[in-house]
Short mmCIF file of C-alpha atoms in Angstrom, two decimals:
data_model
loop_
_atom_site.label_atom_id
_atom_site.label_comp_id
_atom_site.label_asym_id
_atom_site.label_seq_id
_atom_site.Cartn_x
_atom_site.Cartn_y
_atom_site.Cartn_z
CA UNK C 1 0.00 0.00 0.00
CA UNK C 2 2.81 2.38 0.86
CA UNK C 3 4.58 1.75 -2.46
CA UNK C 4 1.33 2.21 -4.39
CA UNK C 5 0.55 5.46 -2.59
CA UNK C 6 4.01 6.84 -3.34
CA UNK C 7 3.73 5.80 -6.98
CA UNK C 8 0.40 7.57 -7.31
CA UNK C 9 1.79 10.69 -5.66
CA UNK C 10 4.72 10.77 -8.06
CA UNK C 11 2.34 10.32 -10.98
CA UNK C 12 0.27 13.31 -9.86
CA UNK C 13 3.41 15.38 -9.43
CA UNK C 14 4.53 14.42 -12.93
CA UNK C 15 1.14 15.51 -14.32
CA UNK C 16 1.37 18.85 -12.53
CA UNK C 17 4.91 19.41 -13.77
CA UNK C 18 3.83 18.52 -17.29
CA UNK C 19 0.92 20.99 -17.12
CA UNK C 20 3.28 23.67 -15.82
CA UNK C 21 5.71 23.19 -18.70
CA UNK C 22 2.89 23.20 -21.26
CA UNK C 23 1.46 26.35 -19.70
CA UNK C 24 4.86 28.05 -19.86
CA UNK C 25 5.19 27.14 -23.54
CA UNK C 26 1.64 28.34 -24.23
CA UNK C 27 2.43 31.67 -22.55
CA UNK C 28 5.17 32.19 -25.13
CA UNK C 29 2.52 32.85 -27.81
CA UNK C 30 0.74 35.85 -26.24
CA UNK C 31 4.09 37.22 -25.05
CA UNK C 32 5.33 37.26 -28.67
CA UNK C 33 2.01 38.67 -29.89
CA UNK C 34 2.51 41.53 -27.46
CA UNK C 35 5.39 42.69 -29.66
CA UNK C 36 3.11 43.13 -32.68
CA UNK C 37 2.30 46.78 -31.91
CA UNK C 38 5.94 47.85 -31.58
CA UNK C 39 7.01 45.87 -34.66
CA UNK C 40 4.13 47.28 -36.72
CA UNK C 41 4.70 50.92 -35.75
CA UNK C 42 8.50 50.86 -35.86
CA UNK C 43 9.37 48.47 -38.71
CA UNK C 44 6.45 47.98 -41.11
CA UNK C 45 5.01 50.27 -43.83
CA UNK C 46 2.17 52.49 -42.65
CA UNK C 47 -1.40 51.77 -43.73
CA UNK C 48 -1.14 48.04 -44.52
CA UNK C 49 -2.23 46.18 -41.37
CA UNK C 50 -4.18 43.49 -43.27
CA UNK C 51 -1.17 42.76 -45.45
CA UNK C 52 0.83 42.29 -42.25
CA UNK C 53 -1.77 39.79 -41.06
CA UNK C 54 -1.67 37.98 -44.40
CA UNK C 55 2.13 37.74 -44.31
CA UNK C 56 1.93 36.54 -40.73
CA UNK C 57 -0.45 33.69 -41.58
CA UNK C 58 -0.16 32.33 -45.13
CA UNK C 59 3.62 31.81 -45.54
CA UNK C 60 3.84 30.25 -42.07
CA UNK C 61 0.99 27.88 -42.90
CA UNK C 62 2.52 26.83 -46.21
CA UNK C 63 5.90 26.22 -44.55
CA UNK C 64 4.21 24.04 -41.92
CA UNK C 65 2.45 22.02 -44.63
CA UNK C 66 5.72 21.57 -46.53
CA UNK C 67 7.54 20.39 -43.39
CA UNK C 68 4.90 17.94 -42.20
CA UNK C 69 3.42 16.84 -45.55
CA UNK C 70 0.17 16.12 -43.73
CA UNK C 71 -3.22 17.19 -45.07
CA UNK C 72 -6.63 16.99 -43.41
CA UNK C 73 -8.80 13.96 -44.04
CA UNK C 74 -12.56 13.61 -44.27
CA UNK C 75 -14.51 16.11 -42.19
CA UNK C 76 -11.27 17.74 -41.03
CA UNK C 77 -11.10 19.73 -44.27
CA UNK C 78 -14.20 21.64 -43.17
CA UNK C 79 -13.18 21.76 -39.51
CA UNK C 80 -9.69 23.07 -40.27
CA UNK C 81 -11.15 25.72 -42.58
CA UNK C 82 -13.65 26.83 -39.93
CA UNK C 83 -10.99 27.02 -37.22
CA UNK C 84 -8.60 28.90 -39.50
CA UNK C 85 -11.23 31.48 -40.41
CA UNK C 86 -12.31 31.98 -36.78
CA UNK C 87 -8.87 32.03 -35.14
CA UNK C 88 -7.06 33.97 -37.89
CA UNK C 89 -9.04 34.94 -41.00
CA UNK C 90 -11.84 36.86 -39.23
CA UNK C 91 -9.90 37.73 -36.11
CA UNK C 92 -7.22 39.77 -37.90
CA UNK C 93 -9.63 42.12 -39.76
CA UNK C 94 -11.65 42.70 -36.58
CA UNK C 95 -8.42 43.37 -34.70
CA UNK C 96 -7.11 45.88 -37.22
CA UNK C 97 -10.45 47.71 -37.63
CA UNK C 98 -10.63 48.12 -33.85
CA UNK C 99 -7.01 49.31 -33.74
CA UNK C 100 -7.67 51.91 -36.47
CA UNK C 101 -10.92 53.31 -35.06
CA UNK C 102 -10.14 53.13 -31.35
CA UNK C 103 -7.24 54.15 -29.13
CA UNK C 104 -4.95 51.18 -28.55
CA UNK C 105 -5.91 50.92 -24.89
CA UNK C 106 -9.63 50.64 -25.64
CA UNK C 107 -9.02 47.98 -28.31
CA UNK C 108 -6.78 45.98 -25.96
CA UNK C 109 -9.35 46.14 -23.15
CA UNK C 110 -12.11 44.87 -25.45
CA UNK C 111 -9.83 42.04 -26.57
CA UNK C 112 -9.19 41.15 -22.94
CA UNK C 113 -12.86 40.16 -22.66
CA UNK C 114 -12.09 36.98 -24.62
CA UNK C 115 -11.59 34.77 -21.49
CA UNK C 116 -15.06 35.75 -20.28
CA UNK C 117 -16.56 34.72 -23.63
CA UNK C 118 -14.61 31.43 -23.53
CA UNK C 119 -15.88 30.71 -20.01
CA UNK C 120 -19.48 31.18 -21.19
CA UNK C 121 -18.99 29.17 -24.40
CA UNK C 122 -17.43 26.33 -22.41
CA UNK C 123 -20.76 25.86 -20.64
CA UNK C 124 -22.81 25.69 -23.85
CA UNK C 125 -20.36 24.08 -26.27
CA UNK C 126 -18.16 21.90 -24.04
CA UNK C 127 -20.93 21.15 -21.50
CA UNK C 128 -18.70 22.22 -18.61
CA UNK C 129 -20.17 23.31 -15.29
CA UNK C 130 -20.27 27.10 -14.80
CA UNK C 131 -17.20 28.31 -12.91
CA UNK C 132 -17.74 31.41 -10.79
CA UNK C 133 -14.02 31.20 -9.91
CA UNK C 134 -12.84 31.71 -13.51
CA UNK C 135 -15.56 34.22 -14.34
CA UNK C 136 -14.57 36.34 -11.33
CA UNK C 137 -10.89 36.25 -12.22
CA UNK C 138 -11.78 37.00 -15.84
CA UNK C 139 -13.48 40.21 -14.69
CA UNK C 140 -10.43 41.05 -12.56
CA UNK C 141 -8.19 40.45 -15.59
CA UNK C 142 -10.22 42.81 -17.80
CA UNK C 143 -10.13 45.44 -15.04
CA UNK C 144 -6.36 45.03 -14.67
CA UNK C 145 -5.72 45.34 -18.41
CA UNK C 146 -7.99 48.38 -18.54
CA UNK C 147 -6.01 50.10 -15.81
CA UNK C 148 -2.78 49.37 -17.65
CA UNK C 149 -3.69 50.48 -21.16
CA UNK C 150 -6.59 52.94 -20.85
CA UNK C 151 -5.56 56.57 -20.69
CA UNK C 152 -7.28 59.96 -20.47
CA UNK C 153 -7.46 60.14 -24.28
CA UNK C 154 -9.54 56.96 -24.51
CA UNK C 155 -12.49 57.39 -26.85
CA UNK C 156 -15.25 55.16 -28.14
CA UNK C 157 -16.41 54.61 -31.71
CA UNK C 158 -19.39 52.33 -32.30
CA UNK C 159 -17.87 50.53 -35.29
CA UNK C 160 -14.56 50.16 -33.47
CA UNK C 161 -16.23 48.81 -30.34
CA UNK C 162 -18.26 46.30 -32.35
CA UNK C 163 -15.09 45.22 -34.17
CA UNK C 164 -13.22 44.79 -30.88
CA UNK C 165 -16.01 42.70 -29.41
CA UNK C 166 -16.33 40.77 -32.69
CA UNK C 167 -12.63 39.90 -32.58
CA UNK C 168 -12.91 38.68 -29.01
CA UNK C 169 -16.00 36.61 -29.87
CA UNK C 170 -14.62 35.00 -33.05
CA UNK C 171 -11.33 33.96 -31.46
CA UNK C 172 -13.14 32.76 -28.33
CA UNK C 173 -15.39 30.57 -30.48
CA UNK C 174 -12.38 29.32 -32.43
CA UNK C 175 -10.53 28.45 -29.23
CA UNK C 176 -13.58 26.65 -27.81
CA UNK C 177 -14.17 24.63 -30.98
CA UNK C 178 -10.47 23.76 -31.12
CA UNK C 179 -10.85 22.29 -27.64
CA UNK C 180 -14.08 20.49 -28.56
CA UNK C 181 -12.78 18.87 -31.75
CA UNK C 182 -9.24 18.28 -30.49
CA UNK C 183 -6.43 17.33 -32.82
CA UNK C 184 -6.98 14.37 -35.16
CA UNK C 185 -4.87 11.27 -34.83
CA UNK C 186 -1.78 11.36 -37.01
CA UNK C 187 -1.60 15.16 -37.13
CA UNK C 188 1.30 16.78 -35.30
CA UNK C 189 0.90 20.17 -33.59
CA UNK C 190 2.85 21.73 -36.47
CA UNK C 191 0.53 20.23 -39.08
CA UNK C 192 -2.54 21.22 -37.07
CA UNK C 193 -1.33 24.83 -36.84
CA UNK C 194 -0.37 24.77 -40.53
CA UNK C 195 -3.91 23.85 -41.58
CA UNK C 196 -5.39 26.78 -39.68
CA UNK C 197 -2.73 29.31 -40.70
CA UNK C 198 -3.16 28.34 -44.37
CA UNK C 199 -6.96 28.49 -44.20
CA UNK C 200 -6.88 31.84 -42.44
CA UNK C 201 -4.30 33.18 -44.89
CA UNK C 202 -6.29 32.07 -47.95
CA UNK C 203 -9.35 33.80 -46.47
CA UNK C 204 -7.32 37.00 -46.00
CA UNK C 205 -6.00 37.17 -49.59
CA UNK C 206 -9.14 38.69 -51.23
CA UNK C 207 -9.98 40.75 -48.14
CA UNK C 208 -6.51 42.31 -48.08
CA UNK C 209 -6.38 43.24 -51.77
CA UNK C 210 -9.96 44.57 -51.81
CA UNK C 211 -9.37 46.80 -48.78
CA UNK C 212 -5.71 47.81 -49.13
CA UNK C 213 -4.94 47.30 -52.82
CA UNK C 214 -1.45 46.43 -53.99
CA UNK C 215 1.19 45.34 -51.45
CA UNK C 216 3.61 48.00 -50.18
CA UNK C 217 7.27 48.25 -51.06
CA UNK C 218 9.29 46.08 -48.67
CA UNK C 219 12.72 47.23 -47.53
CA UNK C 220 15.22 45.49 -45.27
CA UNK C 221 13.64 46.85 -42.07
CA UNK C 222 10.14 45.80 -43.13
CA UNK C 223 11.45 42.40 -44.19
CA UNK C 224 12.86 41.82 -40.70
CA UNK C 225 9.51 42.82 -39.20
CA UNK C 226 7.55 40.49 -41.46
CA UNK C 227 9.97 37.64 -40.71
CA UNK C 228 9.42 38.15 -36.99
CA UNK C 229 5.64 38.30 -37.31
CA UNK C 230 5.44 35.30 -39.66
CA UNK C 231 8.17 33.03 -38.28
CA UNK C 232 8.07 33.62 -34.53
CA UNK C 233 4.69 35.33 -34.07
CA UNK C 234 3.04 33.11 -36.68
CA UNK C 235 4.36 29.59 -37.09
CA UNK C 236 6.11 28.99 -33.75
CA UNK C 237 3.60 30.86 -31.60
CA UNK C 238 0.53 29.22 -33.14
CA UNK C 239 2.03 25.72 -32.94
CA UNK C 240 2.51 26.18 -29.19
CA UNK C 241 -0.87 27.90 -28.79
CA UNK C 242 -2.98 25.25 -30.53
CA UNK C 243 -1.01 22.48 -28.80
CA UNK C 244 -1.87 24.03 -25.43
CA UNK C 245 -5.56 24.38 -26.27
CA UNK C 246 -5.87 20.66 -27.01
CA UNK C 247 -3.98 19.55 -23.87
CA UNK C 248 -4.88 22.10 -21.16
CA UNK C 249 -8.16 23.53 -19.76
CA UNK C 250 -9.46 25.96 -22.34
CA UNK C 251 -10.43 28.65 -19.80
CA UNK C 252 -6.93 28.64 -18.32
CA UNK C 253 -5.27 28.93 -21.73
CA UNK C 254 -7.53 31.80 -22.81
CA UNK C 255 -6.55 33.78 -19.70
CA UNK C 256 -2.94 33.68 -20.88
CA UNK C 257 -4.03 36.02 -23.67
CA UNK C 258 -3.99 38.84 -21.11
CA UNK C 259 -0.20 38.68 -21.31
CA UNK C 260 -0.30 40.24 -24.78
CA UNK C 261 -1.44 43.79 -23.83
CA UNK C 262 0.75 43.66 -20.73
CA UNK C 263 3.84 42.86 -22.81
CA UNK C 264 2.86 45.56 -25.30
CA UNK C 265 2.77 48.10 -22.47
CA UNK C 266 6.15 46.94 -21.15
CA UNK C 267 7.71 47.21 -24.60
CA UNK C 268 6.29 50.71 -24.85
CA UNK C 269 8.28 51.57 -21.73
CA UNK C 270 11.50 49.84 -22.83
CA UNK C 271 11.50 50.63 -26.57
CA UNK C 272 9.38 53.76 -26.95
CA UNK C 273 10.33 55.50 -23.72
CA UNK C 274 6.83 55.54 -22.25
CA UNK C 275 6.18 55.54 -18.51
CA UNK C 276 3.80 53.72 -16.16
CA UNK C 277 2.11 55.42 -13.22
CA UNK C 278 0.83 53.92 -9.98
CA UNK C 279 -2.61 53.11 -11.44
CA UNK C 280 -1.04 51.20 -14.33
CA UNK C 281 1.24 49.28 -11.99
CA UNK C 282 -1.83 48.35 -9.92
CA UNK C 283 -3.48 47.10 -13.10
CA UNK C 284 -0.40 45.01 -13.85
CA UNK C 285 -0.66 43.38 -10.43
CA UNK C 286 -4.38 42.64 -10.87
CA UNK C 287 -3.94 41.18 -14.36
CA UNK C 288 -1.00 39.05 -13.26
CA UNK C 289 -2.94 37.78 -10.25
CA UNK C 290 -5.87 36.87 -12.52
CA UNK C 291 -3.59 34.94 -14.89
CA UNK C 292 -1.94 32.98 -12.08
CA UNK C 293 -5.18 32.25 -10.21
CA UNK C 294 -6.94 31.02 -13.36
CA UNK C 295 -4.28 28.34 -13.84
CA UNK C 296 -5.39 26.62 -10.62
CA UNK C 297 -8.70 24.89 -9.90
CA UNK C 298 -11.29 26.55 -7.72
CA UNK C 299 -10.67 26.09 -3.96
CA UNK C 300 -14.20 24.71 -3.68
CA UNK C 301 -13.39 22.04 -6.28
CA UNK C 302 -10.23 21.07 -4.42
CA UNK C 303 -12.14 20.87 -1.12
CA UNK C 304 -14.79 18.62 -2.67
CA UNK C 305 -12.16 16.25 -4.10
CA UNK C 306 -10.10 15.98 -0.91
CA UNK C 307 -12.50 13.77 1.16
CA UNK C 308 -12.99 11.38 -1.74
CA UNK C 309 -9.25 11.07 -2.22
CA UNK C 310 -8.81 10.44 1.50
CA UNK C 311 -11.41 7.70 1.53
CA UNK C 312 -9.87 5.97 -1.46
CA UNK C 313 -6.53 5.60 0.33
CA UNK C 314 -8.01 4.04 3.52
CA UNK C 315 -6.95 0.37 3.79
CA UNK C 316 -9.67 -2.23 3.52
CA UNK C 317 -10.12 -4.62 6.44
CA UNK C 318 -9.99 -8.25 5.45
CA UNK C 319 -13.06 -10.34 6.43
CA UNK C 320 -12.58 -13.02 9.11
CA UNK C 321 -11.90 -16.50 7.81
CA UNK C 322 -14.52 -19.21 7.93
CA UNK C 323 -12.40 -21.11 10.44
CA UNK C 324 -12.45 -18.17 12.86
CA UNK C 325 -16.23 -17.75 12.64
CA UNK C 326 -16.96 -21.43 13.41
CA UNK C 327 -14.98 -21.48 16.69
CA UNK C 328 -17.11 -18.87 18.39
CA UNK C 329 -16.44 -15.36 19.61
CA UNK C 330 -13.54 -16.23 21.94
CA UNK C 331 -11.77 -18.56 19.51
CA UNK C 332 -8.74 -17.31 17.62
CA UNK C 333 -7.66 -18.50 14.21
CA UNK C 334 -4.39 -20.43 14.09
CA UNK C 335 -2.05 -18.59 11.72
CA UNK C 336 -0.74 -20.52 8.78
CA UNK C 337 3.03 -21.03 9.03
CA UNK C 338 3.59 -19.70 5.52
CA UNK C 339 1.61 -16.50 6.24
CA UNK C 340 3.05 -15.51 9.62
CA UNK C 341 5.22 -12.69 8.38
#
């Protein structure tokens, strides 16, 4: 019993350590995405945000397909297309419309509502029980991001607000469906990300040329920016992101998205010489607390599981032998020589 208990404890510790490493790798994606604003404003041509999204998605998807040589099968053609459009193809235009019509802080705060949408969709789509714990921390996270990025010049435009909420809703639905459908057998995380990046990129091709026209001239500086957005912020980040969605709780992964506006604000301080006041630092603390708390189960859930776990480890008492019962209450069973250890 002692050996079994220790083995089970080590197994649980291994699972926790594995979840921690996967969470750390998943956090890499929103951290890299937080650099998009600085890269776009400092390195890329002005007035071509959709082209930047197209370059970020389509080449990365085609490279992933060439490396893995794995294509969808059966219904996964339609599923991969739907996920690619939701997570990338529709999300990018909504994101850029919100960024153009709203101050950056307002757009980032609207995007931070995505974990709340995921928590609600998880109840209807994934049939999970409602979690007041994650909803509460989702609200705290939105409040924290708002304190960090909202400034006195914040303004509201109806089209921009609808686009910001639309971006949060489409990506939240894409994340939830990615969790529901999982990753098909035989498809690596790289292939799975490649399907979605390619589908989203193909969707963006006509949208980009209809809205922005011909591509801009690309110099060395812009080329470096596009390589960063497509290689690191596209292929590598999305491989880790979609891998995390299929292996970790979807609500916990979506909360990691709050890292993106926080990193953007930090890069504004380091690269652009901006400053953070006491209110913004308080928002940082709240958002960070929400991210960390959402990675753990609710205390009520842990309390409900503890008694059951304790009962399962209680040793079972062996029933008295037939020989003991037949000799009466005062009789004692003679131990077998081979069993008297």
